[in-house]
Amino acid sequence: MASQDALTGWDDLANAEAYEAFTRTFPMYDITSRDLARRARLETAELVVDLCGGAGATARALLDLLPARARVVSVDAAAAMQEVGRRTLTDPRLRWITAPAEQLGDHLAPGSVDAVVCNSALWKTDTPAVCDAAARVLRPHGRFVFNIGGGFAGVRHPDEETSARPSLNALIRHVAETDHGPLPPPPGPKEPKLPLETITRQLNAAGLHVIDAEVTAQHSTMAEKKAWLSIPLFARPEGDFTHEQRMRILNDAYARTTPDARTVTSWLVITAERQKAAT
């Protein structure tokens, strides 16, 4: 099972509302969701799982792209995220299940799902258990498609070299130290949690075969990055600061940037396929 730490903040209504507003205002989640849907080959799909679906940003894209008869099941452990999603996304083809990703197989029949899509959240799960659960519910040749942030996967797209410098995070740290004194040193480099070799091994153990792995770049702007860091869950700097202090620091740091300056993040996007029926 995933640790309770994985839910810290996600089951808070203020975070959920701010997060959902971000997904509707900025294109990142729609772009990445549509990319995952394309890789899942959903033209003839009847049932698709939006895993760790939050407030429904990926489910919106899936419903837009799926055949009219198809259904989507959005699975997430954070009830607050789904509460916000239920208010804003009322398509009758969508079913909400409040449960950890690792328990997917407890809620859907074996071999009943055409594709499982997970946007931006696999890193916070017990990935071997999630791979097993996805394999169990997928039909033969059904696809499990997901992305992993570059830091967690240990990958870096060449476009990251064109990101604005200094980063907004670096400016936030500079402002915080100027106004409040030295911060603890940032943590040193860590071993990637989910490099391709590790996740491939976990997928294979579950009976899933990687058919494609690609490092992609997500392009955005300083304005979008500021909006992301305005969500309480993601506000910086860490440490003993109130949210109001963090927002003042963020606004000061942002004032030193160009709003439309380009920022780039890297992703490892993996498409895996169920080779035979689950046992």
CSV table of C-alpha atoms in Angstrom, one decimal:
chain,number,residue,atom,x,y,z
A,1,MET,CA,0.0,0.0,0.0
A,2,ALA,CA,1.1,3.6,-0.6
A,3,SER,CA,2.0,5.4,2.6
A,4,GLN,CA,-0.3,8.0,4.1
A,5,ASP,CA,2.4,10.6,3.2
A,6,ALA,CA,1.3,10.3,-0.4
A,7,LEU,CA,-2.0,11.8,0.5
A,8,THR,CA,-0.7,14.7,2.5
A,9,GLY,CA,-2.5,17.8,1.3
A,10,TRP,CA,-4.3,16.1,-1.5
A,11,ASP,CA,-7.4,15.4,0.6
A,12,ASP,CA,-7.7,19.1,1.6
A,13,LEU,CA,-10.5,20.9,0.0
A,14,ALA,CA,-8.6,24.2,-0.5
A,15,ASN,CA,-5.8,22.4,-2.3
A,16,ALA,CA,-8.3,20.4,-4.4
A,17,GLU,CA,-10.2,23.6,-5.5
A,18,ALA,CA,-7.0,25.5,-6.3
A,19,TYR,CA,-5.6,22.5,-8.2
A,20,GLU,CA,-8.8,22.0,-10.2
A,21,ALA,CA,-8.8,25.7,-11.1
A,22,PHE,CA,-5.2,25.4,-12.3
A,23,THR,CA,-6.0,22.5,-14.6
A,24,ARG,CA,-8.9,24.5,-16.2
A,25,THR,CA,-6.8,27.7,-16.6
A,26,PHE,CA,-3.6,26.3,-18.0
A,27,PRO,CA,-3.0,23.7,-20.7
A,28,MET,CA,-0.5,21.4,-19.1
A,29,TYR,CA,-2.9,18.7,-18.0
A,30,ASP,CA,-5.0,18.8,-21.1
A,31,ILE,CA,-1.9,18.5,-23.3
A,32,THR,CA,-0.3,15.6,-21.3
A,33,SER,CA,-3.7,13.8,-21.0
A,34,ARG,CA,-4.3,13.9,-24.7
A,35,ASP,CA,-0.8,12.7,-25.4
A,36,LEU,CA,-1.4,9.7,-23.1
A,37,ALA,CA,-4.8,9.0,-24.7
A,38,ARG,CA,-3.2,9.0,-28.1
A,39,ARG,CA,-0.6,6.5,-27.0
A,40,ALA,CA,-3.4,4.3,-25.5
A,41,ARG,CA,-5.1,3.9,-28.8
A,42,LEU,CA,-8.7,4.4,-27.6
A,43,GLU,CA,-10.5,4.5,-31.0
A,44,THR,CA,-12.4,1.3,-30.2
A,45,ALA,CA,-12.2,1.4,-26.4
A,46,GLU,CA,-15.3,0.8,-24.2
A,47,LEU,CA,-13.8,1.2,-20.7
A,48,VAL,CA,-10.8,3.3,-19.6
A,49,VAL,CA,-9.4,3.9,-16.2
A,50,ASP,CA,-8.1,7.4,-15.2
A,51,LEU,CA,-5.8,6.2,-12.4
A,52,CYS,CA,-4.9,8.7,-9.7
A,53,GLY,CA,-7.4,10.9,-11.5
A,54,GLY,CA,-7.7,13.7,-8.9
A,55,ALA,CA,-10.4,16.2,-9.8
A,56,GLY,CA,-10.9,14.9,-13.3
A,57,ALA,CA,-8.5,16.8,-15.6
A,58,THR,CA,-7.5,13.6,-17.4
A,59,ALA,CA,-11.0,12.2,-17.4
A,60,ARG,CA,-12.2,15.4,-19.2
A,61,ALA,CA,-9.7,14.8,-22.0
A,62,LEU,CA,-10.5,11.1,-22.2
A,63,LEU,CA,-14.3,11.7,-22.4
A,64,ASP,CA,-13.6,14.2,-25.2
A,65,LEU,CA,-11.6,11.7,-27.2
A,66,LEU,CA,-13.3,8.4,-26.6
A,67,PRO,CA,-16.2,6.9,-28.7
A,68,ALA,CA,-19.6,8.1,-27.5
A,69,ARG,CA,-20.4,4.7,-26.0
A,70,ALA,CA,-17.2,4.4,-24.0
A,71,ARG,CA,-17.0,4.9,-20.2
A,72,VAL,CA,-14.3,6.2,-17.9
A,73,VAL,CA,-13.7,5.2,-14.3
A,74,SER,CA,-11.7,7.8,-12.3
A,75,VAL,CA,-9.9,6.3,-9.3
A,76,ASP,CA,-8.3,8.4,-6.6
A,77,ALA,CA,-7.7,8.0,-2.9
A,78,ALA,CA,-8.4,11.7,-2.1
A,79,ALA,CA,-12.1,12.3,-1.4
A,80,ALA,CA,-11.7,16.1,-1.5
A,81,MET,CA,-10.2,15.9,-5.1
A,82,GLN,CA,-13.1,13.8,-6.2
A,83,GLU,CA,-15.7,16.0,-4.4
A,84,VAL,CA,-14.4,19.0,-6.5
A,85,GLY,CA,-14.4,16.9,-9.7
A,86,ARG,CA,-18.0,15.7,-9.1
A,87,ARG,CA,-19.1,19.3,-9.0
A,88,THR,CA,-17.6,20.3,-12.2
A,89,LEU,CA,-17.6,17.2,-14.3
A,90,THR,CA,-21.0,15.6,-14.5
A,91,ASP,CA,-20.8,13.5,-17.7
A,92,PRO,CA,-22.9,10.3,-17.2
A,93,ARG,CA,-20.2,8.2,-18.8
A,94,LEU,CA,-17.9,8.9,-15.9
A,95,ARG,CA,-17.8,6.9,-12.7
A,96,TRP,CA,-15.8,8.0,-9.6
A,97,ILE,CA,-14.2,5.5,-7.3
A,98,THR,CA,-12.5,6.7,-4.1
A,99,ALA,CA,-9.7,4.2,-3.5
A,100,PRO,CA,-6.0,3.9,-3.6
A,101,ALA,CA,-4.5,3.1,-7.0
A,102,GLU,CA,-3.2,-0.2,-5.6
A,103,GLN,CA,-6.8,-1.3,-5.0
A,104,LEU,CA,-7.9,-0.9,-8.6
A,105,GLY,CA,-8.3,-4.6,-9.0
A,106,ASP,CA,-10.8,-4.7,-6.1
A,107,HIS,CA,-13.2,-2.5,-7.9
A,108,LEU,CA,-13.1,-3.7,-11.6
A,109,ALA,CA,-13.4,-7.2,-13.0
A,110,PRO,CA,-10.3,-8.9,-14.4
A,111,GLY,CA,-9.9,-8.3,-18.1
A,112,SER,CA,-12.6,-5.7,-18.3
A,113,VAL,CA,-10.6,-2.6,-19.1
A,114,ASP,CA,-9.2,-1.4,-22.5
A,115,ALA,CA,-6.7,1.0,-21.1
A,116,VAL,CA,-5.3,2.4,-17.8
A,117,VAL,CA,-4.0,6.0,-18.0
A,118,CYS,CA,-2.1,7.7,-15.2
A,119,ASN,CA,-1.1,11.3,-15.6
A,120,SER,CA,1.7,12.7,-13.4
A,121,ALA,CA,1.1,10.6,-10.3
A,122,LEU,CA,2.5,7.1,-10.6
A,123,TRP,CA,5.6,8.2,-8.5
A,124,LYS,CA,3.5,8.5,-5.3
A,125,THR,CA,2.2,5.0,-5.4
A,126,ASP,CA,3.5,1.5,-4.6
A,127,THR,CA,4.4,1.0,-8.2
A,128,PRO,CA,4.8,-2.8,-8.2
A,129,ALA,CA,1.3,-3.2,-6.6
A,130,VAL,CA,-0.1,-0.7,-9.1
A,131,CYS,CA,1.4,-2.6,-12.1
A,132,ASP,CA,-0.1,-5.8,-10.7
A,133,ALA,CA,-3.5,-4.2,-10.4
A,134,ALA,CA,-3.4,-2.6,-13.8
A,135,ALA,CA,-2.4,-6.0,-15.4
A,136,ARG,CA,-5.2,-7.7,-13.6
A,137,VAL,CA,-8.0,-5.4,-14.9
A,138,LEU,CA,-6.6,-5.0,-18.5
A,139,ARG,CA,-7.9,-7.2,-21.3
A,140,PRO,CA,-5.2,-9.0,-23.5
A,141,HIS,CA,-3.4,-6.3,-25.5
A,142,GLY,CA,-4.9,-3.6,-23.3
A,143,ARG,CA,-2.5,-0.7,-22.5
A,144,PHE,CA,-1.1,0.9,-19.4
A,145,VAL,CA,0.1,4.4,-20.3
A,146,PHE,CA,1.7,6.8,-17.8
A,147,ASN,CA,4.3,9.5,-17.4
A,148,ILE,CA,7.0,10.0,-14.8
A,149,GLY,CA,8.5,13.4,-14.0
A,150,GLY,CA,12.1,13.7,-15.2
A,151,GLY,CA,13.5,14.0,-11.7
A,152,PHE,CA,11.8,10.8,-10.6
A,153,ALA,CA,12.8,9.0,-13.8
A,154,GLY,CA,16.4,10.3,-14.0
A,155,VAL,CA,15.9,11.8,-17.5
A,156,ARG,CA,16.4,15.2,-18.9
A,157,HIS,CA,15.1,16.4,-22.3
A,158,PRO,CA,17.5,18.6,-24.3
A,159,ASP,CA,14.9,21.4,-24.4
A,160,GLU,CA,15.4,21.9,-20.7
A,161,GLU,CA,18.6,23.7,-21.6
A,162,THR,CA,16.5,26.5,-23.0
A,163,SER,CA,14.5,27.1,-19.8
A,164,ALA,CA,14.6,30.6,-18.3
A,165,ARG,CA,17.4,31.1,-15.8
A,166,PRO,CA,17.4,31.6,-12.9
A,167,SER,CA,14.4,29.4,-12.3
A,168,LEU,CA,11.4,30.7,-10.3
A,169,ASN,CA,12.3,28.2,-7.5
A,170,ALA,CA,15.8,29.6,-7.3
A,171,LEU,CA,14.5,33.2,-7.2
A,172,ILE,CA,12.1,32.2,-4.4
A,173,ARG,CA,14.9,30.8,-2.4
A,174,HIS,CA,17.0,34.0,-3.0
A,175,VAL,CA,14.1,36.2,-1.8
A,176,ALA,CA,13.4,34.1,1.2
A,177,GLU,CA,17.0,34.1,2.3
A,178,THR,CA,17.2,37.9,1.7
A,179,ASP,CA,14.1,38.6,3.8
A,180,HIS,CA,14.2,35.9,6.4
A,181,GLY,CA,17.8,34.7,6.7
A,182,PRO,CA,19.6,31.5,5.6
A,183,LEU,CA,17.5,28.5,4.8
A,184,PRO,CA,18.7,24.9,5.3
A,185,PRO,CA,20.8,23.8,2.3
A,186,PRO,CA,18.8,22.1,-0.4
A,187,PRO,CA,19.0,18.3,-0.4
A,188,GLY,CA,21.7,16.8,-2.5
A,189,PRO,CA,21.1,14.8,-5.6
A,190,LYS,CA,19.1,11.6,-5.0
A,191,GLU,CA,19.0,8.4,-6.9
A,192,PRO,CA,16.0,8.5,-9.3
A,193,LYS,CA,13.0,6.7,-7.7
A,194,LEU,CA,11.6,5.2,-11.0
A,195,PRO,CA,14.2,5.0,-13.8
A,196,LEU,CA,13.2,3.1,-16.9
A,197,GLU,CA,15.1,0.0,-15.8
A,198,THR,CA,13.2,-0.2,-12.5
A,199,ILE,CA,9.7,0.4,-13.8
A,200,THR,CA,10.3,-1.9,-16.7
A,201,ARG,CA,11.2,-4.7,-14.3
A,202,GLN,CA,8.1,-4.0,-12.3
A,203,LEU,CA,5.9,-4.0,-15.4
A,204,ASN,CA,7.4,-7.2,-16.7
A,205,ALA,CA,6.9,-8.9,-13.3
A,206,ALA,CA,3.2,-8.0,-13.6
A,207,GLY,CA,2.9,-9.5,-17.1
A,208,LEU,CA,3.1,-6.1,-18.9
A,209,HIS,CA,5.5,-5.5,-21.7
A,210,VAL,CA,6.9,-2.0,-22.5
A,211,ILE,CA,6.3,-1.2,-26.2
A,212,ASP,CA,7.4,2.4,-26.1
A,213,ALA,CA,9.4,4.7,-23.8
A,214,GLU,CA,10.0,8.3,-24.8
A,215,VAL,CA,11.5,11.3,-23.0
A,216,THR,CA,9.3,14.3,-23.8
A,217,ALA,CA,9.4,18.0,-22.9
A,218,GLN,CA,6.5,20.0,-21.5
A,219,HIS,CA,6.7,23.7,-22.4
A,220,SER,CA,5.1,26.4,-20.2
A,221,THR,CA,5.8,29.9,-18.9
A,222,MET,CA,6.8,31.7,-15.8
A,223,ALA,CA,3.2,32.8,-15.4
A,224,GLU,CA,2.0,29.1,-15.4
A,225,LYS,CA,4.8,28.2,-13.0
A,226,LYS,CA,3.7,31.0,-10.6
A,227,ALA,CA,0.1,29.7,-10.7
A,228,TRP,CA,1.3,26.2,-9.9
A,229,LEU,CA,3.4,27.5,-6.9
A,230,SER,CA,0.3,29.4,-5.7
A,231,ILE,CA,-1.5,26.2,-4.9
A,232,PRO,CA,-0.9,25.7,-1.2
A,233,LEU,CA,0.3,22.2,-1.6
A,234,PHE,CA,3.1,23.2,-3.8
A,235,ALA,CA,4.0,26.6,-2.3
A,236,ARG,CA,7.7,27.3,-1.6
A,237,PRO,CA,10.0,27.7,0.3
A,238,GLU,CA,9.6,24.7,2.6
A,239,GLY,CA,10.1,25.3,6.3
A,240,ASP,CA,8.5,27.4,8.9
A,241,PHE,CA,6.6,29.9,6.7
A,242,THR,CA,2.9,30.7,6.6
A,243,HIS,CA,1.1,30.5,3.3
A,244,GLU,CA,0.8,34.3,3.3
A,245,GLN,CA,4.5,34.6,3.7
A,246,ARG,CA,5.1,32.1,0.9
A,247,MET,CA,2.8,34.1,-1.4
A,248,ARG,CA,4.6,37.3,-0.6
A,249,ILE,CA,7.9,35.7,-1.4
A,250,LEU,CA,6.5,34.2,-4.6
A,251,ASN,CA,5.1,37.5,-5.8
A,252,ASP,CA,8.5,39.2,-5.1
A,253,ALA,CA,10.4,36.5,-6.9
A,254,TYR,CA,7.9,36.5,-9.9
A,255,ALA,CA,8.3,40.3,-10.2
A,256,ARG,CA,12.0,39.6,-11.2
A,257,THR,CA,11.0,37.4,-14.1
A,258,THR,CA,9.5,37.8,-17.5
A,259,PRO,CA,6.0,36.3,-17.4
A,260,ASP,CA,6.1,34.7,-20.8
A,261,ALA,CA,9.7,33.4,-20.4
A,262,ARG,CA,9.8,29.7,-21.3
A,263,THR,CA,10.1,27.0,-18.8
A,264,VAL,CA,10.6,23.3,-19.7
A,265,THR,CA,10.0,20.1,-17.7
A,266,SER,CA,11.0,16.6,-18.8
A,267,TRP,CA,8.9,13.5,-18.6
A,268,LEU,CA,9.4,9.8,-19.3
A,269,VAL,CA,6.3,8.5,-21.0
A,270,ILE,CA,5.8,4.8,-21.0
A,271,THR,CA,3.4,2.6,-23.0
A,272,ALA,CA,3.0,-1.0,-21.7
A,273,GLU,CA,0.8,-3.7,-23.0
A,274,ARG,CA,-0.9,-6.7,-21.4
A,275,GLN,CA,0.4,-9.7,-23.3
A,276,LYS,CA,-2.2,-12.3,-22.1
A,277,ALA,CA,-5.2,-12.7,-19.9
A,278,ALA,CA,-4.6,-12.2,-16.2
A,279,THR,CA,-4.7,-15.3,-14.0
